[in-house]
Amino acid sequence: MDPPGYNCFVDRDRMDAAVQDLGPKELSCTEPQELKQLARQGYWARSYALRGKVYQRLIRDIPCRTVTPDASVYSDIVGKIVGKHSSSSLPLPEFVDNTQVPSYCLNARGEDAVRKILLCIANQFPDVSFCPALPAVVALLLHYSTDEAQCFENACRILACNDPSRKLVDQSFLAFESSCMTFGDLVNKYCQAAHKLMVAVSEDVLQVYADWQRWLFGELPLGHFARVFDVFLVEGYKVLYRVALAILKFFHKVRAGQPLESDSVKQDIRTFVRDIAKTVSPEKLLEKAFAIRLFSRKEIQLLQMANEKALKQKGITVKQKRQFVHLAVHAENFHSEIVSVKEMRDIWSWVPERFALCQPLLLFSSLQHGYSLTRFYFQCEGHEPTLLLIKTTQKEVCGAYLSTDWSERNKFGGKVGFFGTGECFVFRLQPEVQRYEWVVIKHPELTKPVSSEAAAAPSPLGRPISSDPADRLSPFLSARHFNLPSKTESMFMAGGNDCLIVGGRLPALQAGLLPALGHVAQEMGAKSWGEPKPLPWRVPHVRGRQRKRAGTVGAGAGAGVGAGIGGCTAGGPSQGD
C-alpha cells in the first residue's frame, strides 16, 4: 500500500497512527441522496486522498456571495497582516473567543498556518463577530489543502454561504447563543435522562449546553471529527445537533450512577469527549446520532428563529460580544407556598429556553386573589405562556405549562373551546416527579381505536383531519409562536365560566397527542377534584400565581395552598411545570 500523500502541514508519524489510507481513490456519485448515504457510511473516510478530493468538490459547490475572497486574495494580504512577526506569536482573532487551535496531527508549520489563515479571514470578514468553531474547521481543512491559500479560500466559502436554507457555522454571538438554546430544547425533548442529570448537577443547564459546539469543534479526536465533518458538508448544520445529542446520550450511559470526576459537569463532558475513542467508535457515534428522530430542518430553523427573537428582546444583537445569559430561577427573588426553589429550577428546565430567559412573575394566587374563576381570568389574560401550579388537600403537587394566552377562550362565544399548542405539558412533583408531554405516536397499542365515523368527521377547527404525517409539522412546535398553518394547532387547554380544562381531548390525536396524557391528567385530578372525567381533567376552582407575557399560574384546591409564577414583559419564559 502506498503511503498517504500528506501535505507539508501534517505530522506524518502521528497521522499514520490516526488515519489509515485504505479506501477507494475515486468517487463517481453525483446524486445528492446517494452522496448522503455514502457520507454516512464513511465511503471516503478511509482514503486520505479521496477525502481531500471530495472536500474540494463539496466546498466548491456551496452557493456563495458574489464577492467571496479566494486564494489570490490570501496571497495579496498575508504578508501585510503577518509582517515580520513569528506566526506562533500572532494573536488569534477576537471572534474565536479564546478558543485554542486543535492540533489535529498538524506539525508546527501547520499550527502557525492556521493562525495566519484565521487572521486573514478576520480581515476579509469584519461582519463575523463570534465564531469559536472556525479554528477547528480551518485546522481540518488544512489537511486537505495544497497550500495555505487554498485552505483560506475553502474556509471563506463556508463563511460566505448565501443559501438561507443551508446554515453552516454561527458567525455572531446571537446566532451562537440561539443555537445553544435550541440544543437545550432538543436535549429536553430527546435526551430526558441526560437532561435530568444536568439539572441535578448544575445550577444553570444553559451553561452546560453552551459548550455543545466545543464538544464537536475542539474536543472530538481527529478521526471522529473528520467523520462528522464528512456528513456535515453534505447535510448541513442539523448533523451537528444530532451528533451532540448522541455524545450526551453516551456520556449519560457511561457515567450514569457514577460520581462526577470533577466539580464541573462541563469539564467532565469535555474529558469524556476528548477520550471518546476509548468507548465509542466514529461509526457508533454516527449510528446513534441518526437513530434519534428529530424534527425536520424547517422546524429546527423555526425554533432557532424563535430563540433569536427572544434573545433580541433581552438586548442581544448581531454585533454583541460574549455575554452571560442566565436561565436559572433566581433564589433571592422567588417565593412560593407550593414549590421550593430547587423544584422550581427543575420545572424551569422543562420550559422552552426562549421563555426561560426571563424570571417568573406572579400573576395569580388564591391566597391573594381568592377563588373566583373570573378573577383568575382577569389576572392571567394578556400573558403567555403561563405556568399552573396546584397543591391538593392531600399535599400532592402537580401543574401544567400552558403556551397560549387564556384570552383565546373568548373566541368561542362563551362556550368551552379548546386551544393551546404542542409545547404544552402537564406534570407532577409530589409524590414523585413526572412530566407528561406531547409525543409522536409510535406504539398504536397505547391509543384507543378511532371509529371510521369519528375519523371521517370534520375536525373542530372546521377542516378534515389529515392522516398523512407529511402534511403537518411536529406538534411539539407552537403554532401561534411560529405562525404555522392553523391545522398544526393543538387542543390542550380550555376555559369556560365554570371550569378550566387542562390536558387536551380526544380530537387532539390529529396532532399526535396520546390519550394517555389525558388519562394521566385525570389520575392527578381525581383525588382532589372528585368524579373523574374520561378526557380531559376538570378543575372547578383554581388559585395560583403568574407573571407577564410569559408567566406561570399556581393553583390549589380545598384546604390546599396554591402558589404559582407568571410571565415576563419581554415575552420571556413562563414557569415550566
Coordinates of C-alpha atoms in Angstrom, one line a residue:
M1 CA 0.0 0.0 0.0
D2 CA 1.3 3.4 -1.0
P3 CA 1.7 5.9 1.9
P4 CA -0.9 8.7 2.0
G5 CA 0.1 11.9 0.2
Y6 CA 0.1 14.1 3.3
N7 CA 0.9 17.8 2.7
C8 CA 3.7 19.8 4.4
F9 CA 1.4 20.8 7.3
V10 CA 0.9 17.3 8.7
D11 CA 2.9 15.4 11.3
R12 CA 3.2 12.2 9.3
D13 CA 4.1 9.9 12.3
R14 CA 1.1 11.0 14.3
M15 CA -1.2 10.9 11.3
D16 CA -0.3 7.4 10.3
A17 CA -1.5 6.2 13.7
A18 CA -4.7 8.3 13.5
V19 CA -5.9 7.7 9.9
Q20 CA -5.1 4.8 7.7
D21 CA -5.4 5.2 3.9
L22 CA -7.2 2.0 2.9
G23 CA -10.2 3.1 1.0
P24 CA -11.2 3.8 -2.6
K25 CA -9.5 6.5 -4.7
E26 CA -12.4 7.9 -6.8
L27 CA -16.0 9.0 -6.3
S28 CA -18.3 9.0 -9.3
C29 CA -21.5 9.7 -7.4
T30 CA -23.4 12.9 -8.4
E31 CA -26.9 12.3 -6.9
P32 CA -27.4 14.2 -3.6
Q33 CA -29.3 11.3 -2.0
E34 CA -26.6 8.8 -2.9
L35 CA -23.9 11.2 -1.7
K36 CA -25.7 11.5 1.6
Q37 CA -25.7 7.7 2.1
L38 CA -22.1 7.4 1.1
A39 CA -21.1 10.2 3.6
R40 CA -23.0 8.4 6.4
Q41 CA -21.4 5.1 5.5
G42 CA -17.9 6.6 5.5
Y43 CA -17.2 5.8 1.9
W44 CA -14.3 8.3 1.6
A45 CA -13.4 8.2 5.3
R46 CA -10.6 5.6 4.9
S47 CA -8.9 7.3 2.0
Y48 CA -7.0 10.4 2.8
A49 CA -6.6 11.3 -0.9
L50 CA -10.3 10.8 -1.8
R51 CA -11.5 12.7 1.2
G52 CA -9.4 15.7 0.1
K53 CA -11.0 15.5 -3.4
V54 CA -14.5 15.2 -2.0
Y55 CA -14.0 18.2 0.3
Q56 CA -12.8 20.3 -2.6
R57 CA -15.8 19.3 -4.6
L58 CA -18.4 19.8 -1.9
I59 CA -17.0 23.2 -0.9
R60 CA -16.8 24.3 -4.5
D61 CA -20.5 23.6 -4.9
I62 CA -21.5 25.8 -1.9
P63 CA -23.5 28.8 -3.1
C64 CA -21.7 31.9 -2.0
R65 CA -21.8 35.7 -2.1
T66 CA -20.9 37.3 -5.4
V67 CA -17.7 38.6 -4.0
T68 CA -16.0 35.9 -1.9
P69 CA -12.3 36.1 -1.1
D70 CA -10.3 33.4 -3.0
A71 CA -6.7 32.1 -2.9
S72 CA -5.3 35.1 -4.8
V73 CA -6.7 37.4 -2.1
Y74 CA -4.8 35.5 0.6
S75 CA -1.6 35.8 -1.4
D76 CA -2.0 39.5 -1.6
I77 CA -2.8 40.2 2.1
V78 CA -1.0 37.6 4.2
G79 CA 2.3 39.4 4.1
K80 CA 0.8 42.7 5.1
I81 CA -1.1 41.1 8.0
V82 CA 1.6 38.8 9.4
G83 CA 4.5 41.0 8.5
K84 CA 7.8 40.0 10.1
H85 CA 6.2 38.5 13.2
S86 CA 6.5 34.9 14.0
S87 CA 3.3 33.1 13.3
S88 CA 3.3 31.4 16.7
S89 CA 3.3 34.8 18.4
L90 CA 0.3 36.1 16.4
P91 CA -2.8 36.7 18.4
L92 CA -5.9 34.8 17.4
P93 CA -8.8 37.0 16.2
E94 CA -11.3 38.1 18.8
F95 CA -14.2 36.3 17.2
V96 CA -12.7 32.9 18.2
D97 CA -13.4 33.8 21.8
N98 CA -10.1 32.4 23.2
T99 CA -10.7 29.1 21.6
Q100 CA -7.5 27.1 21.3
V101 CA -6.4 25.8 17.9
P102 CA -6.8 22.0 18.0
S103 CA -3.6 20.2 16.8
Y104 CA -5.4 17.5 14.7
C105 CA -1.9 16.0 14.0
L106 CA -0.6 19.2 12.5
N107 CA 3.1 20.0 12.8
A108 CA 4.4 23.3 14.0
R109 CA 4.2 24.8 10.5
G110 CA 0.6 23.7 10.2
E111 CA -0.4 25.2 13.6
D112 CA 1.3 28.5 12.5
A113 CA -0.6 28.4 9.2
V114 CA -3.9 28.1 11.0
R115 CA -3.2 31.3 12.9
K116 CA -2.3 33.2 9.7
I117 CA -5.4 32.0 7.9
L118 CA -7.7 33.0 10.8
L119 CA -6.2 36.5 10.9
C120 CA -6.7 36.9 7.1
I121 CA -10.3 35.7 7.4
A122 CA -10.9 38.3 10.2
N123 CA -9.5 40.9 7.8
Q124 CA -11.9 39.9 5.0
F125 CA -15.0 39.2 7.1
P126 CA -15.4 42.2 9.5
D127 CA -19.1 41.1 10.0
V128 CA -18.0 37.9 11.7
S129 CA -18.1 38.8 15.3
F130 CA -18.3 35.4 17.1
C131 CA -17.2 32.1 15.6
P132 CA -15.4 29.8 18.0
A133 CA -15.9 26.8 15.7
L134 CA -13.7 28.3 13.0
P135 CA -10.2 27.2 14.3
A136 CA -11.2 23.5 14.2
V137 CA -12.7 23.9 10.7
V138 CA -9.5 25.6 9.4
A139 CA -7.3 23.1 11.1
L140 CA -9.1 20.2 9.4
L141 CA -9.3 21.8 6.0
L142 CA -5.6 22.4 6.1
H143 CA -5.1 18.7 6.0
Y144 CA -6.7 18.5 2.6
S145 CA -5.4 21.7 1.0
T146 CA -2.4 22.0 -1.2
D147 CA -1.3 25.3 0.5
E148 CA -2.5 27.9 2.9
A149 CA -4.2 30.0 0.2
Q150 CA -6.5 27.1 -0.8
C151 CA -7.4 26.4 2.8
F152 CA -8.2 30.1 3.2
E153 CA -10.5 30.0 0.1
N154 CA -12.3 26.9 1.3
A155 CA -12.9 28.4 4.8
C156 CA -14.1 31.7 3.1
R157 CA -16.6 29.8 1.0
I158 CA -18.1 28.1 4.1
L159 CA -18.5 31.5 5.8
A160 CA -19.9 33.2 2.7
C161 CA -22.6 30.6 2.0
N162 CA -25.7 32.6 1.0
D163 CA -28.3 29.9 0.8
P164 CA -30.7 30.8 3.6
S165 CA -31.8 27.1 3.9
R166 CA -28.2 25.9 4.4
K167 CA -26.8 27.2 7.6
L168 CA -23.1 26.1 8.1
V169 CA -21.4 27.9 11.0
D170 CA -22.6 30.5 13.6
Q171 CA -20.9 33.9 12.9
S172 CA -22.4 36.0 15.7
F173 CA -23.0 35.6 19.4
L174 CA -26.7 36.0 18.8
A175 CA -26.7 33.0 16.4
F176 CA -24.3 31.0 18.7
E177 CA -26.4 31.6 21.8
S178 CA -29.7 30.8 20.0
S179 CA -28.1 27.6 18.8
C180 CA -27.2 26.7 22.4
M181 CA -30.8 27.4 23.4
T182 CA -32.1 25.3 20.5
F183 CA -29.8 22.5 21.6
G184 CA -31.1 22.7 25.1
D185 CA -34.7 22.5 23.8
L186 CA -33.7 19.3 21.8
V187 CA -32.0 17.8 24.9
N188 CA -35.1 18.5 26.9
K189 CA -37.1 16.6 24.3
Y190 CA -34.9 13.8 23.2
C191 CA -32.4 13.1 26.0
Q192 CA -34.6 13.4 29.0
A193 CA -32.5 11.1 31.2
A194 CA -29.3 13.1 30.4
H195 CA -31.2 16.4 30.9
K196 CA -32.3 15.3 34.3
L197 CA -28.7 14.6 35.3
M198 CA -27.6 18.0 34.0
V199 CA -30.3 19.7 36.0
A200 CA -29.3 17.8 39.1
V201 CA -25.6 18.6 39.0
S202 CA -25.7 22.2 37.6
E203 CA -27.5 25.4 38.7
D204 CA -27.9 26.6 35.1
V205 CA -28.1 24.0 32.4
L206 CA -27.6 26.5 29.6
Q207 CA -24.1 27.0 30.8
V208 CA -23.6 23.3 30.2
Y209 CA -25.3 23.2 26.8
A210 CA -23.4 26.4 25.8
D211 CA -20.4 24.0 25.5
W212 CA -22.0 21.8 22.9
Q213 CA -20.1 23.2 19.9
R214 CA -16.9 22.9 21.7
W215 CA -17.5 19.1 22.1
L216 CA -17.5 18.9 18.3
F217 CA -15.1 21.6 17.3
G218 CA -12.2 21.0 19.5
E219 CA -12.7 18.1 21.9
L220 CA -13.5 15.3 19.5
P221 CA -10.5 13.4 18.3
L222 CA -9.5 13.9 14.7
G223 CA -10.9 10.6 13.4
H224 CA -14.3 11.3 14.9
F225 CA -14.4 15.0 13.9
A226 CA -13.4 14.2 10.3
R227 CA -16.3 11.7 10.1
V228 CA -18.7 14.2 11.4
F229 CA -17.4 16.9 9.0
D230 CA -17.8 14.4 6.1
V231 CA -21.6 14.3 6.8
F232 CA -21.8 17.9 7.8
L233 CA -20.6 19.2 4.4
V234 CA -23.3 17.1 2.7
E235 CA -26.3 17.5 5.1
G236 CA -25.6 20.8 6.9
Y237 CA -26.0 22.1 10.5
K238 CA -28.6 19.7 11.6
V239 CA -26.0 16.9 11.7
L240 CA -24.2 18.8 14.5
Y241 CA -27.2 18.8 16.7
R242 CA -27.6 15.0 16.1
V243 CA -24.0 14.2 17.0
A244 CA -24.0 16.4 20.1
L245 CA -27.2 14.7 21.3
A246 CA -25.6 11.4 20.7
I247 CA -22.5 12.4 22.7
L248 CA -24.7 13.4 25.6
K249 CA -26.6 10.1 25.4
F250 CA -23.3 8.2 25.5
F251 CA -22.0 10.4 28.4
H252 CA -25.1 9.6 30.4
K253 CA -24.8 5.9 29.7
V254 CA -21.2 5.6 30.7
R255 CA -21.4 7.9 33.7
A256 CA -24.9 7.0 35.0
G257 CA -24.7 6.2 38.7
Q258 CA -21.0 7.3 38.9
P259 CA -19.8 10.4 40.9
L260 CA -18.6 13.3 38.8
E261 CA -14.8 13.2 38.3
S262 CA -14.5 17.0 38.9
D263 CA -16.5 19.8 40.4
S264 CA -17.8 20.8 37.0
V265 CA -20.0 18.6 34.8
K266 CA -18.9 20.8 31.9
Q267 CA -15.3 19.7 32.4
D268 CA -16.4 16.0 32.8
I269 CA -18.2 16.1 29.5
R270 CA -15.1 17.7 27.8
T271 CA -12.9 15.0 29.2
F272 CA -15.3 12.3 28.1
V273 CA -15.4 13.7 24.5
R274 CA -11.7 14.0 24.4
D275 CA -11.3 10.3 25.3
I276 CA -14.4 9.1 23.4
A277 CA -12.3 6.8 21.2
K278 CA -11.9 4.5 24.2
T279 CA -15.6 3.7 24.4
V280 CA -17.3 4.9 21.2
S281 CA -16.1 4.5 17.6
P282 CA -16.9 7.1 14.9
E283 CA -19.4 4.6 13.4
K284 CA -21.2 4.0 16.6
L285 CA -21.4 7.8 17.3
L286 CA -23.0 8.5 13.9
E287 CA -25.3 5.4 14.2
K288 CA -26.6 6.8 17.5
A289 CA -26.9 10.3 16.1
F290 CA -29.0 9.2 13.1
A291 CA -31.1 6.9 15.3
I292 CA -32.6 10.0 17.0
R293 CA -35.9 11.0 15.4
L294 CA -35.5 14.8 15.1
F295 CA -37.7 17.5 13.6
S296 CA -37.4 18.5 10.0
R297 CA -34.8 21.0 9.0
K298 CA -37.6 23.6 8.6
E299 CA -38.8 23.1 12.2
I300 CA -35.3 23.5 13.7
Q301 CA -34.9 26.7 11.7
L302 CA -38.2 27.9 13.2
L303 CA -37.1 27.0 16.7
Q304 CA -33.8 28.8 16.1
M305 CA -35.6 32.0 14.9
A306 CA -37.8 31.9 17.9
N307 CA -34.8 31.7 20.2
E308 CA -33.1 34.5 18.3
K309 CA -36.2 36.7 18.7
A310 CA -36.2 36.1 22.5
L311 CA -32.5 37.0 22.8
K312 CA -33.0 40.2 20.8
Q313 CA -35.8 41.1 23.3
K314 CA -33.2 40.7 26.0
G315 CA -30.9 43.1 24.2
I316 CA -28.5 40.7 22.4
T317 CA -27.5 42.0 19.0
V318 CA -25.8 40.6 15.9
K319 CA -22.6 42.6 16.9
Q320 CA -22.8 41.5 20.5
K321 CA -19.7 40.0 22.1
R322 CA -20.0 37.1 24.5
Q323 CA -22.4 37.8 27.3
F324 CA -23.6 35.7 30.2
V325 CA -27.2 34.6 29.6
H326 CA -28.8 33.2 32.7
L327 CA -31.7 30.7 32.6
A328 CA -31.9 29.6 36.2
V329 CA -34.5 30.9 38.6
H330 CA -33.0 33.5 41.0
A331 CA -33.4 32.1 44.5
E332 CA -33.4 35.5 46.2
N333 CA -36.4 36.7 44.2
F334 CA -38.5 33.6 44.3
H335 CA -41.1 32.6 46.8
S336 CA -43.9 30.0 46.6
E337 CA -46.1 28.2 49.0
I338 CA -46.3 25.2 46.6
V339 CA -42.7 24.5 45.4
S340 CA -39.2 25.1 46.6
V341 CA -36.5 27.0 44.7
K342 CA -35.0 23.6 43.7
E343 CA -38.3 22.3 42.5
M344 CA -38.9 25.5 40.6
R345 CA -35.5 25.2 38.9
D346 CA -36.4 21.6 37.9
I347 CA -39.6 22.9 36.4
W348 CA -37.9 25.8 34.7
S349 CA -35.5 23.4 33.0
W350 CA -38.5 21.9 31.2
V351 CA -39.7 25.2 29.8
P352 CA -38.7 26.1 26.2
E353 CA -35.4 28.0 26.6
R354 CA -36.5 31.1 24.8
F355 CA -39.1 31.6 27.6
A356 CA -36.7 30.6 30.4
L357 CA -34.7 33.7 29.6
C358 CA -37.0 35.7 31.9
Q359 CA -37.6 35.3 35.6
P360 CA -41.1 34.2 36.7
L361 CA -43.6 36.9 37.7
L362 CA -46.5 36.1 40.0
L363 CA -49.9 36.8 38.3
F364 CA -52.4 35.0 40.4
S365 CA -52.6 33.3 43.8
S366 CA -55.6 32.1 45.7
L367 CA -54.0 33.4 48.9
Q368 CA -54.1 36.9 47.4
H369 CA -56.9 36.9 44.9
G370 CA -59.4 34.4 46.2
Y371 CA -61.1 31.5 44.5
S372 CA -63.0 33.3 41.7
L373 CA -62.5 31.9 38.3
T374 CA -63.4 35.3 36.8
R375 CA -60.6 36.9 38.8
F376 CA -58.3 34.2 37.7
Y377 CA -59.0 35.0 34.0
F378 CA -58.7 38.7 34.7
Q379 CA -55.3 38.4 36.3
C380 CA -53.9 35.9 33.7
E381 CA -55.3 37.1 30.4
G382 CA -52.8 39.0 28.3
H383 CA -49.9 36.9 29.5
E384 CA -48.3 34.0 27.7
P385 CA -47.0 31.4 28.4
T386 CA -48.2 30.7 31.9
L387 CA -47.4 28.0 34.5
L388 CA -50.2 26.5 36.6
L389 CA -49.2 25.1 40.0
I390 CA -51.6 23.1 42.1
K391 CA -51.4 21.7 45.6
T392 CA -54.1 19.3 46.6
T393 CA -55.6 18.9 50.1
Q394 CA -53.5 15.6 50.3
K395 CA -50.3 17.6 49.7
E396 CA -49.9 16.3 46.1
V397 CA -48.3 18.9 43.8
C398 CA -49.0 19.0 40.1
G399 CA -49.5 21.5 37.3
A400 CA -49.2 22.4 33.7
Y401 CA -47.2 24.6 31.3
L402 CA -49.6 26.5 29.1
S403 CA -48.3 28.1 26.0
T404 CA -51.3 30.2 25.0
D405 CA -53.0 33.3 26.4
W406 CA -56.2 32.4 28.3
S407 CA -57.9 35.2 26.3
E408 CA -58.1 32.7 23.4
R409 CA -61.1 31.2 25.2
N410 CA -63.1 34.3 24.2
K411 CA -63.1 33.3 20.6
F412 CA -65.7 30.5 21.3
G413 CA -68.5 32.8 22.3
G414 CA -68.8 31.7 25.9
K415 CA -68.7 28.0 25.1
V416 CA -65.9 25.7 26.1
G417 CA -63.4 25.6 23.3
F418 CA -60.0 24.0 23.2
F419 CA -56.8 25.8 22.2
G420 CA -53.1 25.6 23.1
T421 CA -50.0 24.4 21.2
G422 CA -47.8 21.3 21.1
E423 CA -45.4 22.8 23.7
C424 CA -48.0 22.4 26.5
F425 CA -47.4 19.7 29.0
V426 CA -48.6 18.5 32.4
F427 CA -46.5 17.3 35.3
R428 CA -46.5 16.3 38.9
L429 CA -43.9 16.9 41.6
Q430 CA -45.4 15.1 44.6
P431 CA -45.5 12.2 45.4
E432 CA -42.9 11.8 42.6
V433 CA -41.6 13.9 39.8
Q434 CA -43.0 13.1 36.4
R435 CA -43.6 15.1 33.2
Y436 CA -46.2 14.2 30.6
E437 CA -45.8 15.9 27.2
W438 CA -46.7 15.6 23.6
V439 CA -45.3 12.6 21.8
V440 CA -45.4 11.2 18.3
I441 CA -47.4 8.1 18.4
K442 CA -45.0 5.2 17.8
H443 CA -46.9 2.5 19.6
P444 CA -50.5 2.2 18.3
E445 CA -51.4 -0.2 21.1
L446 CA -51.2 2.7 23.5
T447 CA -54.0 4.5 21.8
K448 CA -57.7 3.7 21.6
P449 CA -59.0 2.9 18.1
V450 CA -61.0 5.7 16.5
S451 CA -64.2 4.7 14.7
S452 CA -64.5 5.2 11.0
E453 CA -67.3 7.7 11.7
A454 CA -65.1 9.7 14.0
A455 CA -62.2 9.6 11.6
A456 CA -64.4 10.9 8.8
A457 CA -66.0 13.6 10.9
P458 CA -64.7 17.2 10.4
S459 CA -62.3 18.5 12.9
P460 CA -63.4 21.0 15.5
L461 CA -61.5 23.6 13.6
G462 CA -63.6 23.1 10.5
R463 CA -61.0 21.2 8.5
P464 CA -60.7 17.5 7.7
I465 CA -58.1 15.6 9.7
S466 CA -55.2 14.6 7.6
S467 CA -53.9 11.1 8.0
D468 CA -50.6 11.7 6.3
P469 CA -47.9 12.8 8.8
A470 CA -46.1 14.6 6.0
D471 CA -49.0 17.0 5.8
R472 CA -48.3 18.5 9.2
L473 CA -45.4 19.7 11.3
S474 CA -44.4 18.2 14.6
P475 CA -47.0 19.0 17.4
F476 CA -44.0 19.9 19.6
L477 CA -43.8 23.2 17.9
S478 CA -46.0 26.1 18.8
A479 CA -48.4 27.1 16.1
R480 CA -49.1 30.6 17.5
H481 CA -45.5 31.4 18.3
F482 CA -44.2 30.3 14.9
N483 CA -47.2 31.4 12.8
L484 CA -47.6 27.9 11.4
P485 CA -50.7 26.8 9.5
S486 CA -53.7 26.5 11.8
K487 CA -54.0 22.8 11.1
T488 CA -51.0 22.3 13.3
E489 CA -52.8 23.8 16.3
S490 CA -53.4 21.6 19.2
M491 CA -56.3 21.4 21.7
F492 CA -54.7 21.2 25.1
M493 CA -56.5 23.7 27.3
A494 CA -60.0 25.2 27.6
G495 CA -61.7 27.7 29.9
G496 CA -65.4 28.3 30.5
N497 CA -67.4 30.3 33.0
D498 CA -67.5 27.3 35.5
C499 CA -64.4 25.3 34.9
L500 CA -60.8 25.0 33.5
I501 CA -59.8 22.0 31.4
V502 CA -56.2 21.1 31.0
G503 CA -54.8 18.1 29.2
G504 CA -56.5 18.0 25.8
R505 CA -59.3 16.0 24.4
L506 CA -59.6 13.0 22.0
P507 CA -59.7 15.0 18.7
A508 CA -56.2 16.3 19.6
L509 CA -55.0 12.9 18.4
Q510 CA -54.9 14.5 15.0
A511 CA -51.9 16.4 16.2
G512 CA -50.2 13.4 17.8
L513 CA -51.3 13.6 21.5
L514 CA -51.6 10.3 23.2
P515 CA -54.8 9.6 25.1
A516 CA -52.5 8.5 27.9
L517 CA -51.8 12.2 28.6
G518 CA -55.4 12.9 29.3
H519 CA -55.6 9.8 31.5
V520 CA -52.6 11.0 33.5
A521 CA -54.3 14.3 34.0
Q522 CA -57.4 12.5 35.1
E523 CA -55.4 10.5 37.5
M524 CA -53.8 13.5 39.1
G525 CA -57.0 15.4 39.4
A526 CA -59.3 12.6 40.6
K527 CA -58.3 12.6 44.2
S528 CA -59.0 16.2 44.9
W529 CA -61.5 17.2 42.3
G530 CA -64.0 14.5 42.8
E531 CA -65.6 12.5 40.0
P532 CA -63.0 11.5 37.4
K533 CA -63.8 12.6 33.8
P534 CA -62.7 10.5 30.9
L535 CA -60.9 13.3 29.0
P536 CA -59.8 15.8 30.0
W537 CA -59.0 16.9 33.5
R538 CA -61.5 19.3 35.0
V539 CA -60.6 21.7 37.8
P540 CA -63.6 23.5 39.3
H541 CA -61.7 26.2 41.3
V542 CA -58.1 27.3 40.7
R543 CA -55.8 29.5 42.6
G544 CA -52.2 30.4 41.9
R545 CA -49.6 32.9 40.7
Q546 CA -48.4 34.1 37.3
R547 CA -46.4 36.6 35.6
K548 CA -46.5 38.8 32.5
R549 CA -46.3 37.9 28.8
A550 CA -44.6 34.7 29.7
G551 CA -45.8 33.6 33.0
T552 CA -46.9 31.0 35.5
V553 CA -50.1 30.3 37.4
G554 CA -50.3 28.4 40.6
A555 CA -53.5 26.8 41.9
G556 CA -54.7 24.9 44.9
A557 CA -57.9 23.2 45.9
G558 CA -60.0 23.0 49.1
A559 CA -57.7 23.5 52.1
G560 CA -54.6 23.2 49.9
V561 CA -52.4 26.2 49.4
G562 CA -51.8 27.3 45.8
A563 CA -49.0 29.3 44.5
G564 CA -47.6 29.8 41.1
I565 CA -45.4 32.1 39.0
G566 CA -46.0 34.1 35.9
G567 CA -44.6 35.6 32.8
C568 CA -42.3 38.5 31.9
T569 CA -43.0 41.5 29.9
A570 CA -40.2 40.9 27.4
G571 CA -42.0 37.9 26.1
G572 CA -39.8 35.7 28.2
P573 CA -40.4 32.4 29.8
S574 CA -43.2 31.0 31.7
Q575 CA -42.7 28.8 34.7
G576 CA -42.4 25.3 33.5
D577 CA -44.5 22.8 35.3

